[in-house]
PDB file of C-alpha atoms and ligand atoms in Angstrom:
ATOM      1  CA  UNK A   1      -0.014   0.042   0.232  1.00  0.00           C
ATOM      2  CA  UNK A   2       1.161   3.563  -0.331  1.00  0.00           C
ATOM      3  CA  UNK A   3       1.824   6.161   1.878  1.00  0.00           C
ATOM      4  CA  UNK A   4      -1.381   8.002   0.999  1.00  0.00           C
ATOM      5  CA  UNK A   5      -3.303   4.994   1.029  1.00  0.00           C
ATOM      6  CA  UNK A   6      -2.402   4.070   4.566  1.00  0.00           C
ATOM      7  CA  UNK A   7      -3.166   7.249   5.704  1.00  0.00           C
ATOM      8  CA  UNK A   8      -6.601   7.188   4.240  1.00  0.00           C
ATOM      9  CA  UNK A   9      -7.057   3.927   6.053  1.00  0.00           C
ATOM     10  CA  UNK A  10      -5.677   5.534   9.517  1.00  0.00           C
ATOM     11  CA  UNK A  11      -7.964   8.315   9.089  1.00  0.00           C
ATOM     12  CA  UNK A  12     -11.201   6.001   8.545  1.00  0.00           C
ATOM     13  CA  UNK A  13     -10.144   3.356  11.250  1.00  0.00           C
ATOM     14  CA  UNK A  14     -10.175   5.763  13.864  1.00  0.00           C
ATOM     15  CA  UNK A  15     -13.493   6.981  12.188  1.00  0.00           C
ATOM     16  CA  UNK A  16     -14.831   3.485  12.685  1.00  0.00           C
ATOM     17  CA  UNK A  17     -13.043   2.816  16.296  1.00  0.00           C
ATOM     18  CA  UNK A  18     -14.808   5.847  17.678  1.00  0.00           C
ATOM     19  CA  UNK A  19     -18.246   4.894  16.081  1.00  0.00           C
ATOM     20  CA  UNK A  20     -17.904   1.694  17.685  1.00  0.00           C
ATOM     21  CA  UNK A  21     -17.186   2.859  20.835  1.00  0.00           C
ATOM     22  CA  UNK A  22     -20.147   5.424  21.124  1.00  0.00           C
ATOM     23  CA  UNK A  23     -22.698   2.762  19.761  1.00  0.00           C
ATOM     24  CA  UNK A  24     -21.256  -0.344  21.809  1.00  0.00           C
ATOM     25  CA  UNK A  25     -18.517   0.267  23.796  1.00  0.00           C
ATOM     26  CA  UNK A  26     -17.765  -0.866  27.240  1.00  0.00           C
ATOM     27  CA  UNK A  27     -14.559   1.046  27.973  1.00  0.00           C
ATOM     28  CA  UNK A  28     -15.077   4.254  29.422  1.00  0.00           C
ATOM     29  CA  UNK A  29     -11.605   6.187  27.952  1.00  0.00           C
ATOM     30  CA  UNK A  30     -11.155   6.418  24.421  1.00  0.00           C
ATOM     31  CA  UNK A  31      -9.972   3.061  23.047  1.00  0.00           C
ATOM     32  CA  UNK A  32      -6.243   3.037  21.941  1.00  0.00           C
ATOM     33  CA  UNK A  33      -5.235   1.887  18.861  1.00  0.00           C
ATOM     34  CA  UNK A  34      -2.188   0.149  18.359  1.00  0.00           C
ATOM     35  CA  UNK A  35      -0.826  -0.272  15.252  1.00  0.00           C
ATOM     36  CA  UNK A  36       0.894  -3.725  14.491  1.00  0.00           C
ATOM     37  CA  UNK A  37       4.050  -3.277  12.218  1.00  0.00           C
ATOM     38  CA  UNK A  38       5.468  -6.876  12.116  1.00  0.00           C
ATOM     39  CA  UNK A  39       6.833  -7.467   8.971  1.00  0.00           C
ATOM     40  CA  UNK A  40       5.668  -3.954   7.541  1.00  0.00           C
ATOM     41  CA  UNK A  41       8.118  -1.494   5.871  1.00  0.00           C
ATOM     42  CA  UNK A  42       9.794   1.468   7.566  1.00  0.00           C
ATOM     43  CA  UNK A  43       7.681   3.756   4.751  1.00  0.00           C
ATOM     44  CA  UNK A  44       4.524   1.956   5.467  1.00  0.00           C
ATOM     45  CA  UNK A  45       5.185   2.960   9.650  1.00  0.00           C
ATOM     46  CA  UNK A  46       6.707   6.567   8.600  1.00  0.00           C
ATOM     47  CA  UNK A  47       2.899   7.374   7.176  1.00  0.00           C
ATOM     48  CA  UNK A  48       1.556   6.526  10.668  1.00  0.00           C
ATOM     49  CA  UNK A  49       4.244   8.415  12.432  1.00  0.00           C
ATOM     50  CA  UNK A  50       3.540  11.430  10.407  1.00  0.00           C
ATOM     51  CA  UNK A  51       0.257  11.519  11.565  1.00  0.00           C
ATOM     52  CA  UNK A  52       1.659  11.722  15.042  1.00  0.00           C
ATOM     53  CA  UNK A  53       0.265   8.135  15.524  1.00  0.00           C
ATOM     54  CA  UNK A  54       2.596   6.678  18.527  1.00  0.00           C
ATOM     55  CA  UNK A  55       1.380   3.806  19.736  1.00  0.00           C
ATOM     56  CA  UNK A  56       3.080   0.286  17.973  1.00  0.00           C
ATOM     57  CA  UNK A  57       3.342  -3.621  18.235  1.00  0.00           C
ATOM     58  CA  UNK A  58       5.530  -6.200  17.223  1.00  0.00           C
ATOM     59  CA  UNK A  59       5.871  -9.745  17.611  1.00  0.00           C
ATOM     60  CA  UNK A  60       9.814 -10.572  17.209  1.00  0.00           C
ATOM     61  CA  UNK A  61      12.530  -9.203  19.346  1.00  0.00           C
ATOM     62  CA  UNK A  62      15.249  -9.526  16.421  1.00  0.00           C
ATOM     63  CA  UNK A  63      12.774  -7.370  14.118  1.00  0.00           C
ATOM     64  CA  UNK A  64      12.081  -4.827  16.807  1.00  0.00           C
ATOM     65  CA  UNK A  65      15.419  -4.384  17.159  1.00  0.00           C
ATOM     66  CA  UNK A  66      16.031  -3.943  13.518  1.00  0.00           C
ATOM     67  CA  UNK A  67      13.352  -1.385  13.237  1.00  0.00           C
ATOM     68  CA  UNK A  68      12.663   0.621  16.101  1.00  0.00           C
ATOM     69  CA  UNK A  69      15.795   2.067  18.371  1.00  0.00           C
ATOM     70  CA  UNK A  70      16.431   4.504  15.127  1.00  0.00           C
ATOM     71  CA  UNK A  71      12.503   5.687  15.069  1.00  0.00           C
ATOM     72  CA  UNK A  72      12.562   6.074  18.418  1.00  0.00           C
ATOM     73  CA  UNK A  73      15.574   8.063  18.552  1.00  0.00           C
ATOM     74  CA  UNK A  74      13.467  10.794  16.078  1.00  0.00           C
ATOM     75  CA  UNK A  75      10.201  10.572  18.040  1.00  0.00           C
ATOM     76  CA  UNK A  76      10.148  10.233  21.665  1.00  0.00           C
ATOM     77  CA  UNK A  77       6.438   9.701  22.192  1.00  0.00           C
ATOM     78  CA  UNK A  78       6.517   6.386  20.567  1.00  0.00           C
ATOM     79  CA  UNK A  79       5.228   3.114  23.118  1.00  0.00           C
ATOM     80  CA  UNK A  80       6.041   0.000  21.615  1.00  0.00           C
ATOM     81  CA  UNK A  81       4.231  -2.973  22.718  1.00  0.00           C
ATOM     82  CA  UNK A  82       5.626  -6.358  23.000  1.00  0.00           C
ATOM     83  CA  UNK A  83       2.786  -9.174  21.282  1.00  0.00           C
ATOM     84  CA  UNK A  84       4.620 -12.258  20.735  1.00  0.00           C
ATOM     85  CA  UNK A  85       5.968 -14.867  22.593  1.00  0.00           C
ATOM     86  CA  UNK A  86       9.079 -14.144  24.629  1.00  0.00           C
ATOM     87  CA  UNK A  87      11.860 -16.627  25.859  1.00  0.00           C
ATOM     88  CA  UNK A  88      13.422 -15.991  29.102  1.00  0.00           C
ATOM     89  CA  UNK A  89      16.784 -16.003  27.459  1.00  0.00           C
ATOM     90  CA  UNK A  90      15.234 -12.869  25.401  1.00  0.00           C
ATOM     91  CA  UNK A  91      13.964 -10.810  28.682  1.00  0.00           C
ATOM     92  CA  UNK A  92      17.038  -8.496  28.364  1.00  0.00           C
ATOM     93  CA  UNK A  93      16.580  -7.269  25.075  1.00  0.00           C
ATOM     94  CA  UNK A  94      12.706  -7.220  25.448  1.00  0.00           C
ATOM     95  CA  UNK A  95      13.063  -4.904  28.459  1.00  0.00           C
ATOM     96  CA  UNK A  96      15.647  -2.695  26.337  1.00  0.00           C
ATOM     97  CA  UNK A  97      13.110  -2.291  23.436  1.00  0.00           C
ATOM     98  CA  UNK A  98       9.388  -2.564  24.489  1.00  0.00           C
ATOM     99  CA  UNK A  99       7.515  -0.269  26.931  1.00  0.00           C
ATOM    100  CA  UNK A 100       4.902  -2.538  27.196  1.00  0.00           C
ATOM    101  CA  UNK A 101       5.486  -6.488  27.278  1.00  0.00           C
ATOM    102  CA  UNK A 102       1.824  -7.847  27.090  1.00  0.00           C
ATOM    103  CA  UNK A 103       2.890 -11.729  26.446  1.00  0.00           C
ATOM    104  CA  UNK A 104       3.699 -12.007  30.314  1.00  0.00           C
ATOM    105  CA  UNK A 105       2.522 -15.642  30.957  1.00  0.00           C
ATOM    106  CA  UNK A 106       4.565 -17.543  33.497  1.00  0.00           C
ATOM    107  CA  UNK A 107       6.454 -17.095  36.700  1.00  0.00           C
ATOM    108  CA  UNK A 108       9.605 -17.886  35.024  1.00  0.00           C
ATOM    109  CA  UNK A 109       9.027 -14.824  32.695  1.00  0.00           C
ATOM    110  CA  UNK A 110       8.103 -12.757  35.484  1.00  0.00           C
ATOM    111  CA  UNK A 111      11.451 -13.639  37.172  1.00  0.00           C
ATOM    112  CA  UNK A 112      13.656 -12.749  34.100  1.00  0.00           C
ATOM    113  CA  UNK A 113      11.718  -9.473  33.337  1.00  0.00           C
ATOM    114  CA  UNK A 114      12.085  -8.632  37.040  1.00  0.00           C
ATOM    115  CA  UNK A 115      15.912  -9.324  37.114  1.00  0.00           C
ATOM    116  CA  UNK A 116      16.597  -7.244  34.271  1.00  0.00           C
ATOM    117  CA  UNK A 117      14.498  -4.964  34.931  1.00  0.00           C
ATOM    118  CA  UNK A 118      15.872  -4.311  38.185  1.00  0.00           C
ATOM    119  CA  UNK A 119      19.328  -4.589  36.693  1.00  0.00           C
ATOM    120  CA  UNK A 120      18.854  -1.631  34.438  1.00  0.00           C
ATOM    121  CA  UNK A 121      16.565   0.540  36.923  1.00  0.00           C
ATOM    122  CA  UNK A 122      13.341   0.378  35.245  1.00  0.00           C
ATOM    123  CA  UNK A 123       9.582  -0.323  35.659  1.00  0.00           C
ATOM    124  CA  UNK A 124       8.693  -2.720  32.925  1.00  0.00           C
ATOM    125  CA  UNK A 125       4.852  -2.326  32.574  1.00  0.00           C
ATOM    126  CA  UNK A 126       3.590  -5.610  31.618  1.00  0.00           C
ATOM    127  CA  UNK A 127       0.181  -7.216  30.649  1.00  0.00           C
ATOM    128  CA  UNK A 128      -0.792 -10.712  31.210  1.00  0.00           C
ATOM    129  CA  UNK A 129      -1.388 -12.876  28.506  1.00  0.00           C
ATOM    130  CA  UNK A 130      -4.259 -15.695  29.016  1.00  0.00           C
ATOM    131  CA  UNK A 131      -4.844 -18.858  26.697  1.00  0.00           C
ATOM    132  CA  UNK A 132      -8.304 -17.708  26.574  1.00  0.00           C
ATOM    133  CA  UNK A 133      -9.316 -20.603  24.257  1.00  0.00           C
ATOM    134  CA  UNK A 134      -7.137 -23.229  26.017  1.00  0.00           C
ATOM    135  CA  UNK A 135      -5.491 -23.969  22.779  1.00  0.00           C
ATOM    136  CA  UNK A 136      -2.382 -26.481  23.289  1.00  0.00           C
ATOM    137  CA  UNK A 137      -0.340 -24.683  20.334  1.00  0.00           C
ATOM    138  CA  UNK A 138      -0.763 -21.003  22.229  1.00  0.00           C
ATOM    139  CA  UNK A 139       0.826 -19.065  24.930  1.00  0.00           C
ATOM    140  CA  UNK A 140      -0.659 -17.535  27.328  1.00  0.00           C
ATOM    141  CA  UNK A 141      -1.504 -18.451  30.803  1.00  0.00           C
ATOM    142  CA  UNK A 142      -4.256 -20.990  31.691  1.00  0.00           C
ATOM    143  CA  UNK A 143      -7.413 -19.161  32.967  1.00  0.00           C
ATOM    144  CA  UNK A 144      -7.317 -21.465  36.009  1.00  0.00           C
ATOM    145  CA  UNK A 145      -3.774 -19.979  36.676  1.00  0.00           C
ATOM    146  CA  UNK A 146      -4.130 -16.647  36.166  1.00  0.00           C
ATOM    147  CA  UNK A 147      -5.009 -15.561  39.639  1.00  0.00           C
ATOM    148  CA  UNK A 148      -1.758 -16.954  40.770  1.00  0.00           C
ATOM    149  CA  UNK A 149       0.119 -15.891  38.076  1.00  0.00           C
ATOM    150  CA  UNK A 150      -1.320 -12.306  38.722  1.00  0.00           C
ATOM    151  CA  UNK A 151      -0.158 -12.361  42.442  1.00  0.00           C
ATOM    152  CA  UNK A 152       3.531 -14.158  41.742  1.00  0.00           C
ATOM    153  CA  UNK A 153       3.886 -11.210  39.408  1.00  0.00           C
ATOM    154  CA  UNK A 154       2.325  -8.210  41.338  1.00  0.00           C
ATOM    155  CA  UNK A 155       4.791  -9.369  44.371  1.00  0.00           C
ATOM    156  CA  UNK A 156       7.661  -8.605  42.270  1.00  0.00           C
ATOM    157  CA  UNK A 157       9.252  -5.324  42.517  1.00  0.00           C
ATOM    158  CA  UNK A 158      10.348  -3.667  38.853  1.00  0.00           C
ATOM    159  CA  UNK A 159       7.123  -5.280  37.112  1.00  0.00           C
ATOM    160  CA  UNK A 160       3.528  -3.621  36.921  1.00  0.00           C
ATOM    161  CA  UNK A 161       0.496  -5.383  35.589  1.00  0.00           C
ATOM    162  CA  UNK A 162      -1.207  -3.162  33.567  1.00  0.00           C
ATOM    163  CA  UNK A 163      -4.020  -5.172  31.896  1.00  0.00           C
ATOM    164  CA  UNK A 164      -4.653  -8.638  30.000  1.00  0.00           C
ATOM    165  CA  UNK A 165      -4.176  -9.569  26.512  1.00  0.00           C
ATOM    166  CA  UNK A 166      -5.697 -12.530  24.553  1.00  0.00           C
ATOM    167  CA  UNK A 167      -5.788 -13.845  20.700  1.00  0.00           C
ATOM    168  CA  UNK A 168      -9.015 -15.918  20.491  1.00  0.00           C
ATOM    169  CA  UNK A 169      -9.167 -19.278  18.537  1.00  0.00           C
ATOM    170  CA  UNK A 170      -9.268 -18.697  15.208  1.00  0.00           C
ATOM    171  CA  UNK A 171     -11.900 -20.577  13.353  1.00  0.00           C
ATOM    172  CA  UNK A 172     -14.446 -19.969  16.481  1.00  0.00           C
ATOM    173  CA  UNK A 173     -16.543 -16.983  17.012  1.00  0.00           C
ATOM    174  CA  UNK A 174     -14.302 -14.672  19.346  1.00  0.00           C
ATOM    175  CA  UNK A 175     -17.310 -13.332  21.338  1.00  0.00           C
ATOM    176  CA  UNK A 176     -17.714 -15.768  24.223  1.00  0.00           C
ATOM    177  CA  UNK A 177     -13.416 -15.496  25.019  1.00  0.00           C
ATOM    178  CA  UNK A 178     -13.897 -11.681  24.538  1.00  0.00           C
ATOM    179  CA  UNK A 179     -16.742 -11.929  27.505  1.00  0.00           C
ATOM    180  CA  UNK A 180     -14.474 -13.923  29.827  1.00  0.00           C
ATOM    181  CA  UNK A 181     -11.585 -11.822  29.233  1.00  0.00           C
ATOM    182  CA  UNK A 182     -13.675  -8.665  30.445  1.00  0.00           C
ATOM    183  CA  UNK A 183     -14.551 -10.789  33.263  1.00  0.00           C
ATOM    184  CA  UNK A 184     -10.992 -11.372  34.277  1.00  0.00           C
ATOM    185  CA  UNK A 185     -10.403  -7.380  33.656  1.00  0.00           C
ATOM    186  CA  UNK A 186     -12.984  -6.546  35.903  1.00  0.00           C
ATOM    187  CA  UNK A 187     -12.352  -9.547  38.603  1.00  0.00           C
ATOM    188  CA  UNK A 188      -8.467  -7.651  39.040  1.00  0.00           C
ATOM    189  CA  UNK A 189      -9.795  -4.144  38.069  1.00  0.00           C
ATOM    190  CA  UNK A 190      -6.660  -3.639  35.790  1.00  0.00           C
ATOM    191  CA  UNK A 191      -7.600  -0.617  33.159  1.00  0.00           C
ATOM    192  CA  UNK A 192      -6.251  -2.307  29.886  1.00  0.00           C
ATOM    193  CA  UNK A 193      -8.011  -4.818  27.854  1.00  0.00           C
ATOM    194  CA  UNK A 194      -6.076  -5.832  24.946  1.00  0.00           C
ATOM    195  CA  UNK A 195      -8.028  -7.485  22.518  1.00  0.00           C
ATOM    196  CA  UNK A 196      -9.527  -7.467  18.757  1.00  0.00           C
ATOM    197  CA  UNK A 197      -7.675  -7.619  15.453  1.00  0.00           C
ATOM    198  CA  UNK A 198      -8.085  -6.508  12.227  1.00  0.00           C
ATOM    199  CA  UNK A 199     -11.048  -9.066  11.558  1.00  0.00           C
ATOM    200  CA  UNK A 200     -12.598  -8.840  15.218  1.00  0.00           C
ATOM    201  CA  UNK A 201     -12.092  -5.303  16.831  1.00  0.00           C
ATOM    202  CA  UNK A 202     -15.782  -4.246  16.399  1.00  0.00           C
ATOM    203  CA  UNK A 203     -16.632  -6.889  18.450  1.00  0.00           C
ATOM    204  CA  UNK A 204     -13.982  -6.651  21.070  1.00  0.00           C
ATOM    205  CA  UNK A 205     -14.656  -3.281  21.476  1.00  0.00           C
ATOM    206  CA  UNK A 206     -18.405  -3.985  22.241  1.00  0.00           C
ATOM    207  CA  UNK A 207     -17.185  -6.499  24.786  1.00  0.00           C
ATOM    208  CA  UNK A 208     -14.531  -4.204  26.711  1.00  0.00           C
ATOM    209  CA  UNK A 209     -11.402  -3.754  24.854  1.00  0.00           C
ATOM    210  CA  UNK A 210      -9.517  -0.586  25.899  1.00  0.00           C
ATOM    211  CA  UNK A 211      -6.419  -1.248  23.183  1.00  0.00           C
ATOM    212  CA  UNK A 212      -7.068  -3.141  19.510  1.00  0.00           C
ATOM    213  CA  UNK A 213      -4.006  -4.472  17.697  1.00  0.00           C
ATOM    214  CA  UNK A 214      -4.611  -3.847  14.181  1.00  0.00           C
ATOM    215  CA  UNK A 215      -1.819  -4.466  11.201  1.00  0.00           C
ATOM    216  CA  UNK A 216      -3.352  -5.410   7.836  1.00  0.00           C
ATOM    217  CA  UNK A 217      -6.519  -3.289   7.920  1.00  0.00           C
ATOM    218  CA  UNK A 218      -4.408  -0.590   8.499  1.00  0.00           C
ATOM    219  CA  UNK A 219      -1.165  -1.413   6.658  1.00  0.00           C
ATOM    220  CA  UNK A 220      -2.073  -4.214   4.273  1.00  0.00           C
ATOM    221  CA  UNK A 221      -0.939  -7.533   3.544  1.00  0.00           C
ATOM    222  CA  UNK A 222       2.604  -7.734   5.427  1.00  0.00           C
ATOM    223  CA  UNK A 223       5.381  -7.304   2.901  1.00  0.00           C
ATOM    224  CA  UNK A 224       9.124  -7.550   4.479  1.00  0.00           C
ATOM    225  CA  UNK A 225      10.111 -11.115   5.474  1.00  0.00           C
ATOM    226  CA  UNK A 226      10.803 -11.440   9.106  1.00  0.00           C
ATOM    227  CA  UNK A 227      13.804 -11.179  10.488  1.00  0.00           C
ATOM    228  CA  UNK A 228      15.472 -14.072  11.989  1.00  0.00           C
TER     229      UNK A 228
HETATM  230  C1  PLP B 301      -0.048  -9.825  13.819  1.00  0.00           C
HETATM  231  C2  PLP B 301      -0.991  -9.684  15.029  1.00  0.00           C
HETATM  232  C3  PLP B 301      -1.756  -8.871  15.243  1.00  0.00           C
HETATM  233  C4  PLP B 301      -2.614  -8.063  13.980  1.00  0.00           C
HETATM  234  O1  PLP B 301      -3.319  -9.148  12.924  1.00  0.00           O
HETATM  235  P1  PLP B 301      -3.967  -8.289  11.768  1.00  0.00           P
HETATM  236  O2  PLP B 301      -4.904  -9.773  11.605  1.00  0.00           O
HETATM  237  O3  PLP B 301      -3.050  -7.865  10.845  1.00  0.00           O
HETATM  238  O4  PLP B 301      -4.856  -6.999  12.269  1.00  0.00           O
HETATM  239  C5  PLP B 301      -2.712  -9.224  16.178  1.00  0.00           C
HETATM  240  N1  PLP B 301      -1.758  -9.342  17.488  1.00  0.00           N
HETATM  241  C6  PLP B 301      -1.311 -10.593  17.516  1.00  0.00           C
HETATM  242  C7  PLP B 301      -0.943 -10.846  18.707  1.00  0.00           C
HETATM  243  C8  PLP B 301      -0.567 -10.876  16.094  1.00  0.00           C
HETATM  244  O5  PLP B 301       0.527 -11.025  15.958  1.00  0.00           O
END
């Protein structure tokens, strides 16, 4: 997609999100659009940065490390989220690169993030990812282990749990999963609920999303080969 096409889509998408929130939304403050820039070119990212959009997400450490440090140096307002699975041995890079780690899903990872955040003197903002469809191949904490992980992470200094995140099962209606997520968010009284992608963000907003993560609906099909 061209620079101008992306900018036009961005304007339209913001209107759609606003309308969805006004008509069916549950969250009380404005929905945050997270632009998912994995496998998108710098040129595509620039189309959004030039419109003063500052919230972005990547799913791989190596790719984020290649793309974002230079962009960040230009725009101090950028807020970068990690939305892909994180190995404990990559915690150092993740803490260095990301403002928010949305994929905290186990105590060992909380330990690794804590150690690194302590070392560099940062308070690392995190969301807990829930494997809401209980799919064996997916990361995320099992719903029955959410409370204990939440308590575990809250007891650590240098980590702050701000919200919950999920990717519902691909071939099922997402609504029952969004409802469960909203229930957990209310139960834990957390401010953020990250759910909804290009295909289901309107429904996610109707079920309480505070953050929607949108890639292809904004920037078209992903082009750039993933950096290994
Ligand atoms: C890629 C990705 C998205 C964005 O998906 P689109 O369908 O392109 O909007 C959202 N969340 C996660 C976790 C992703 O990996």
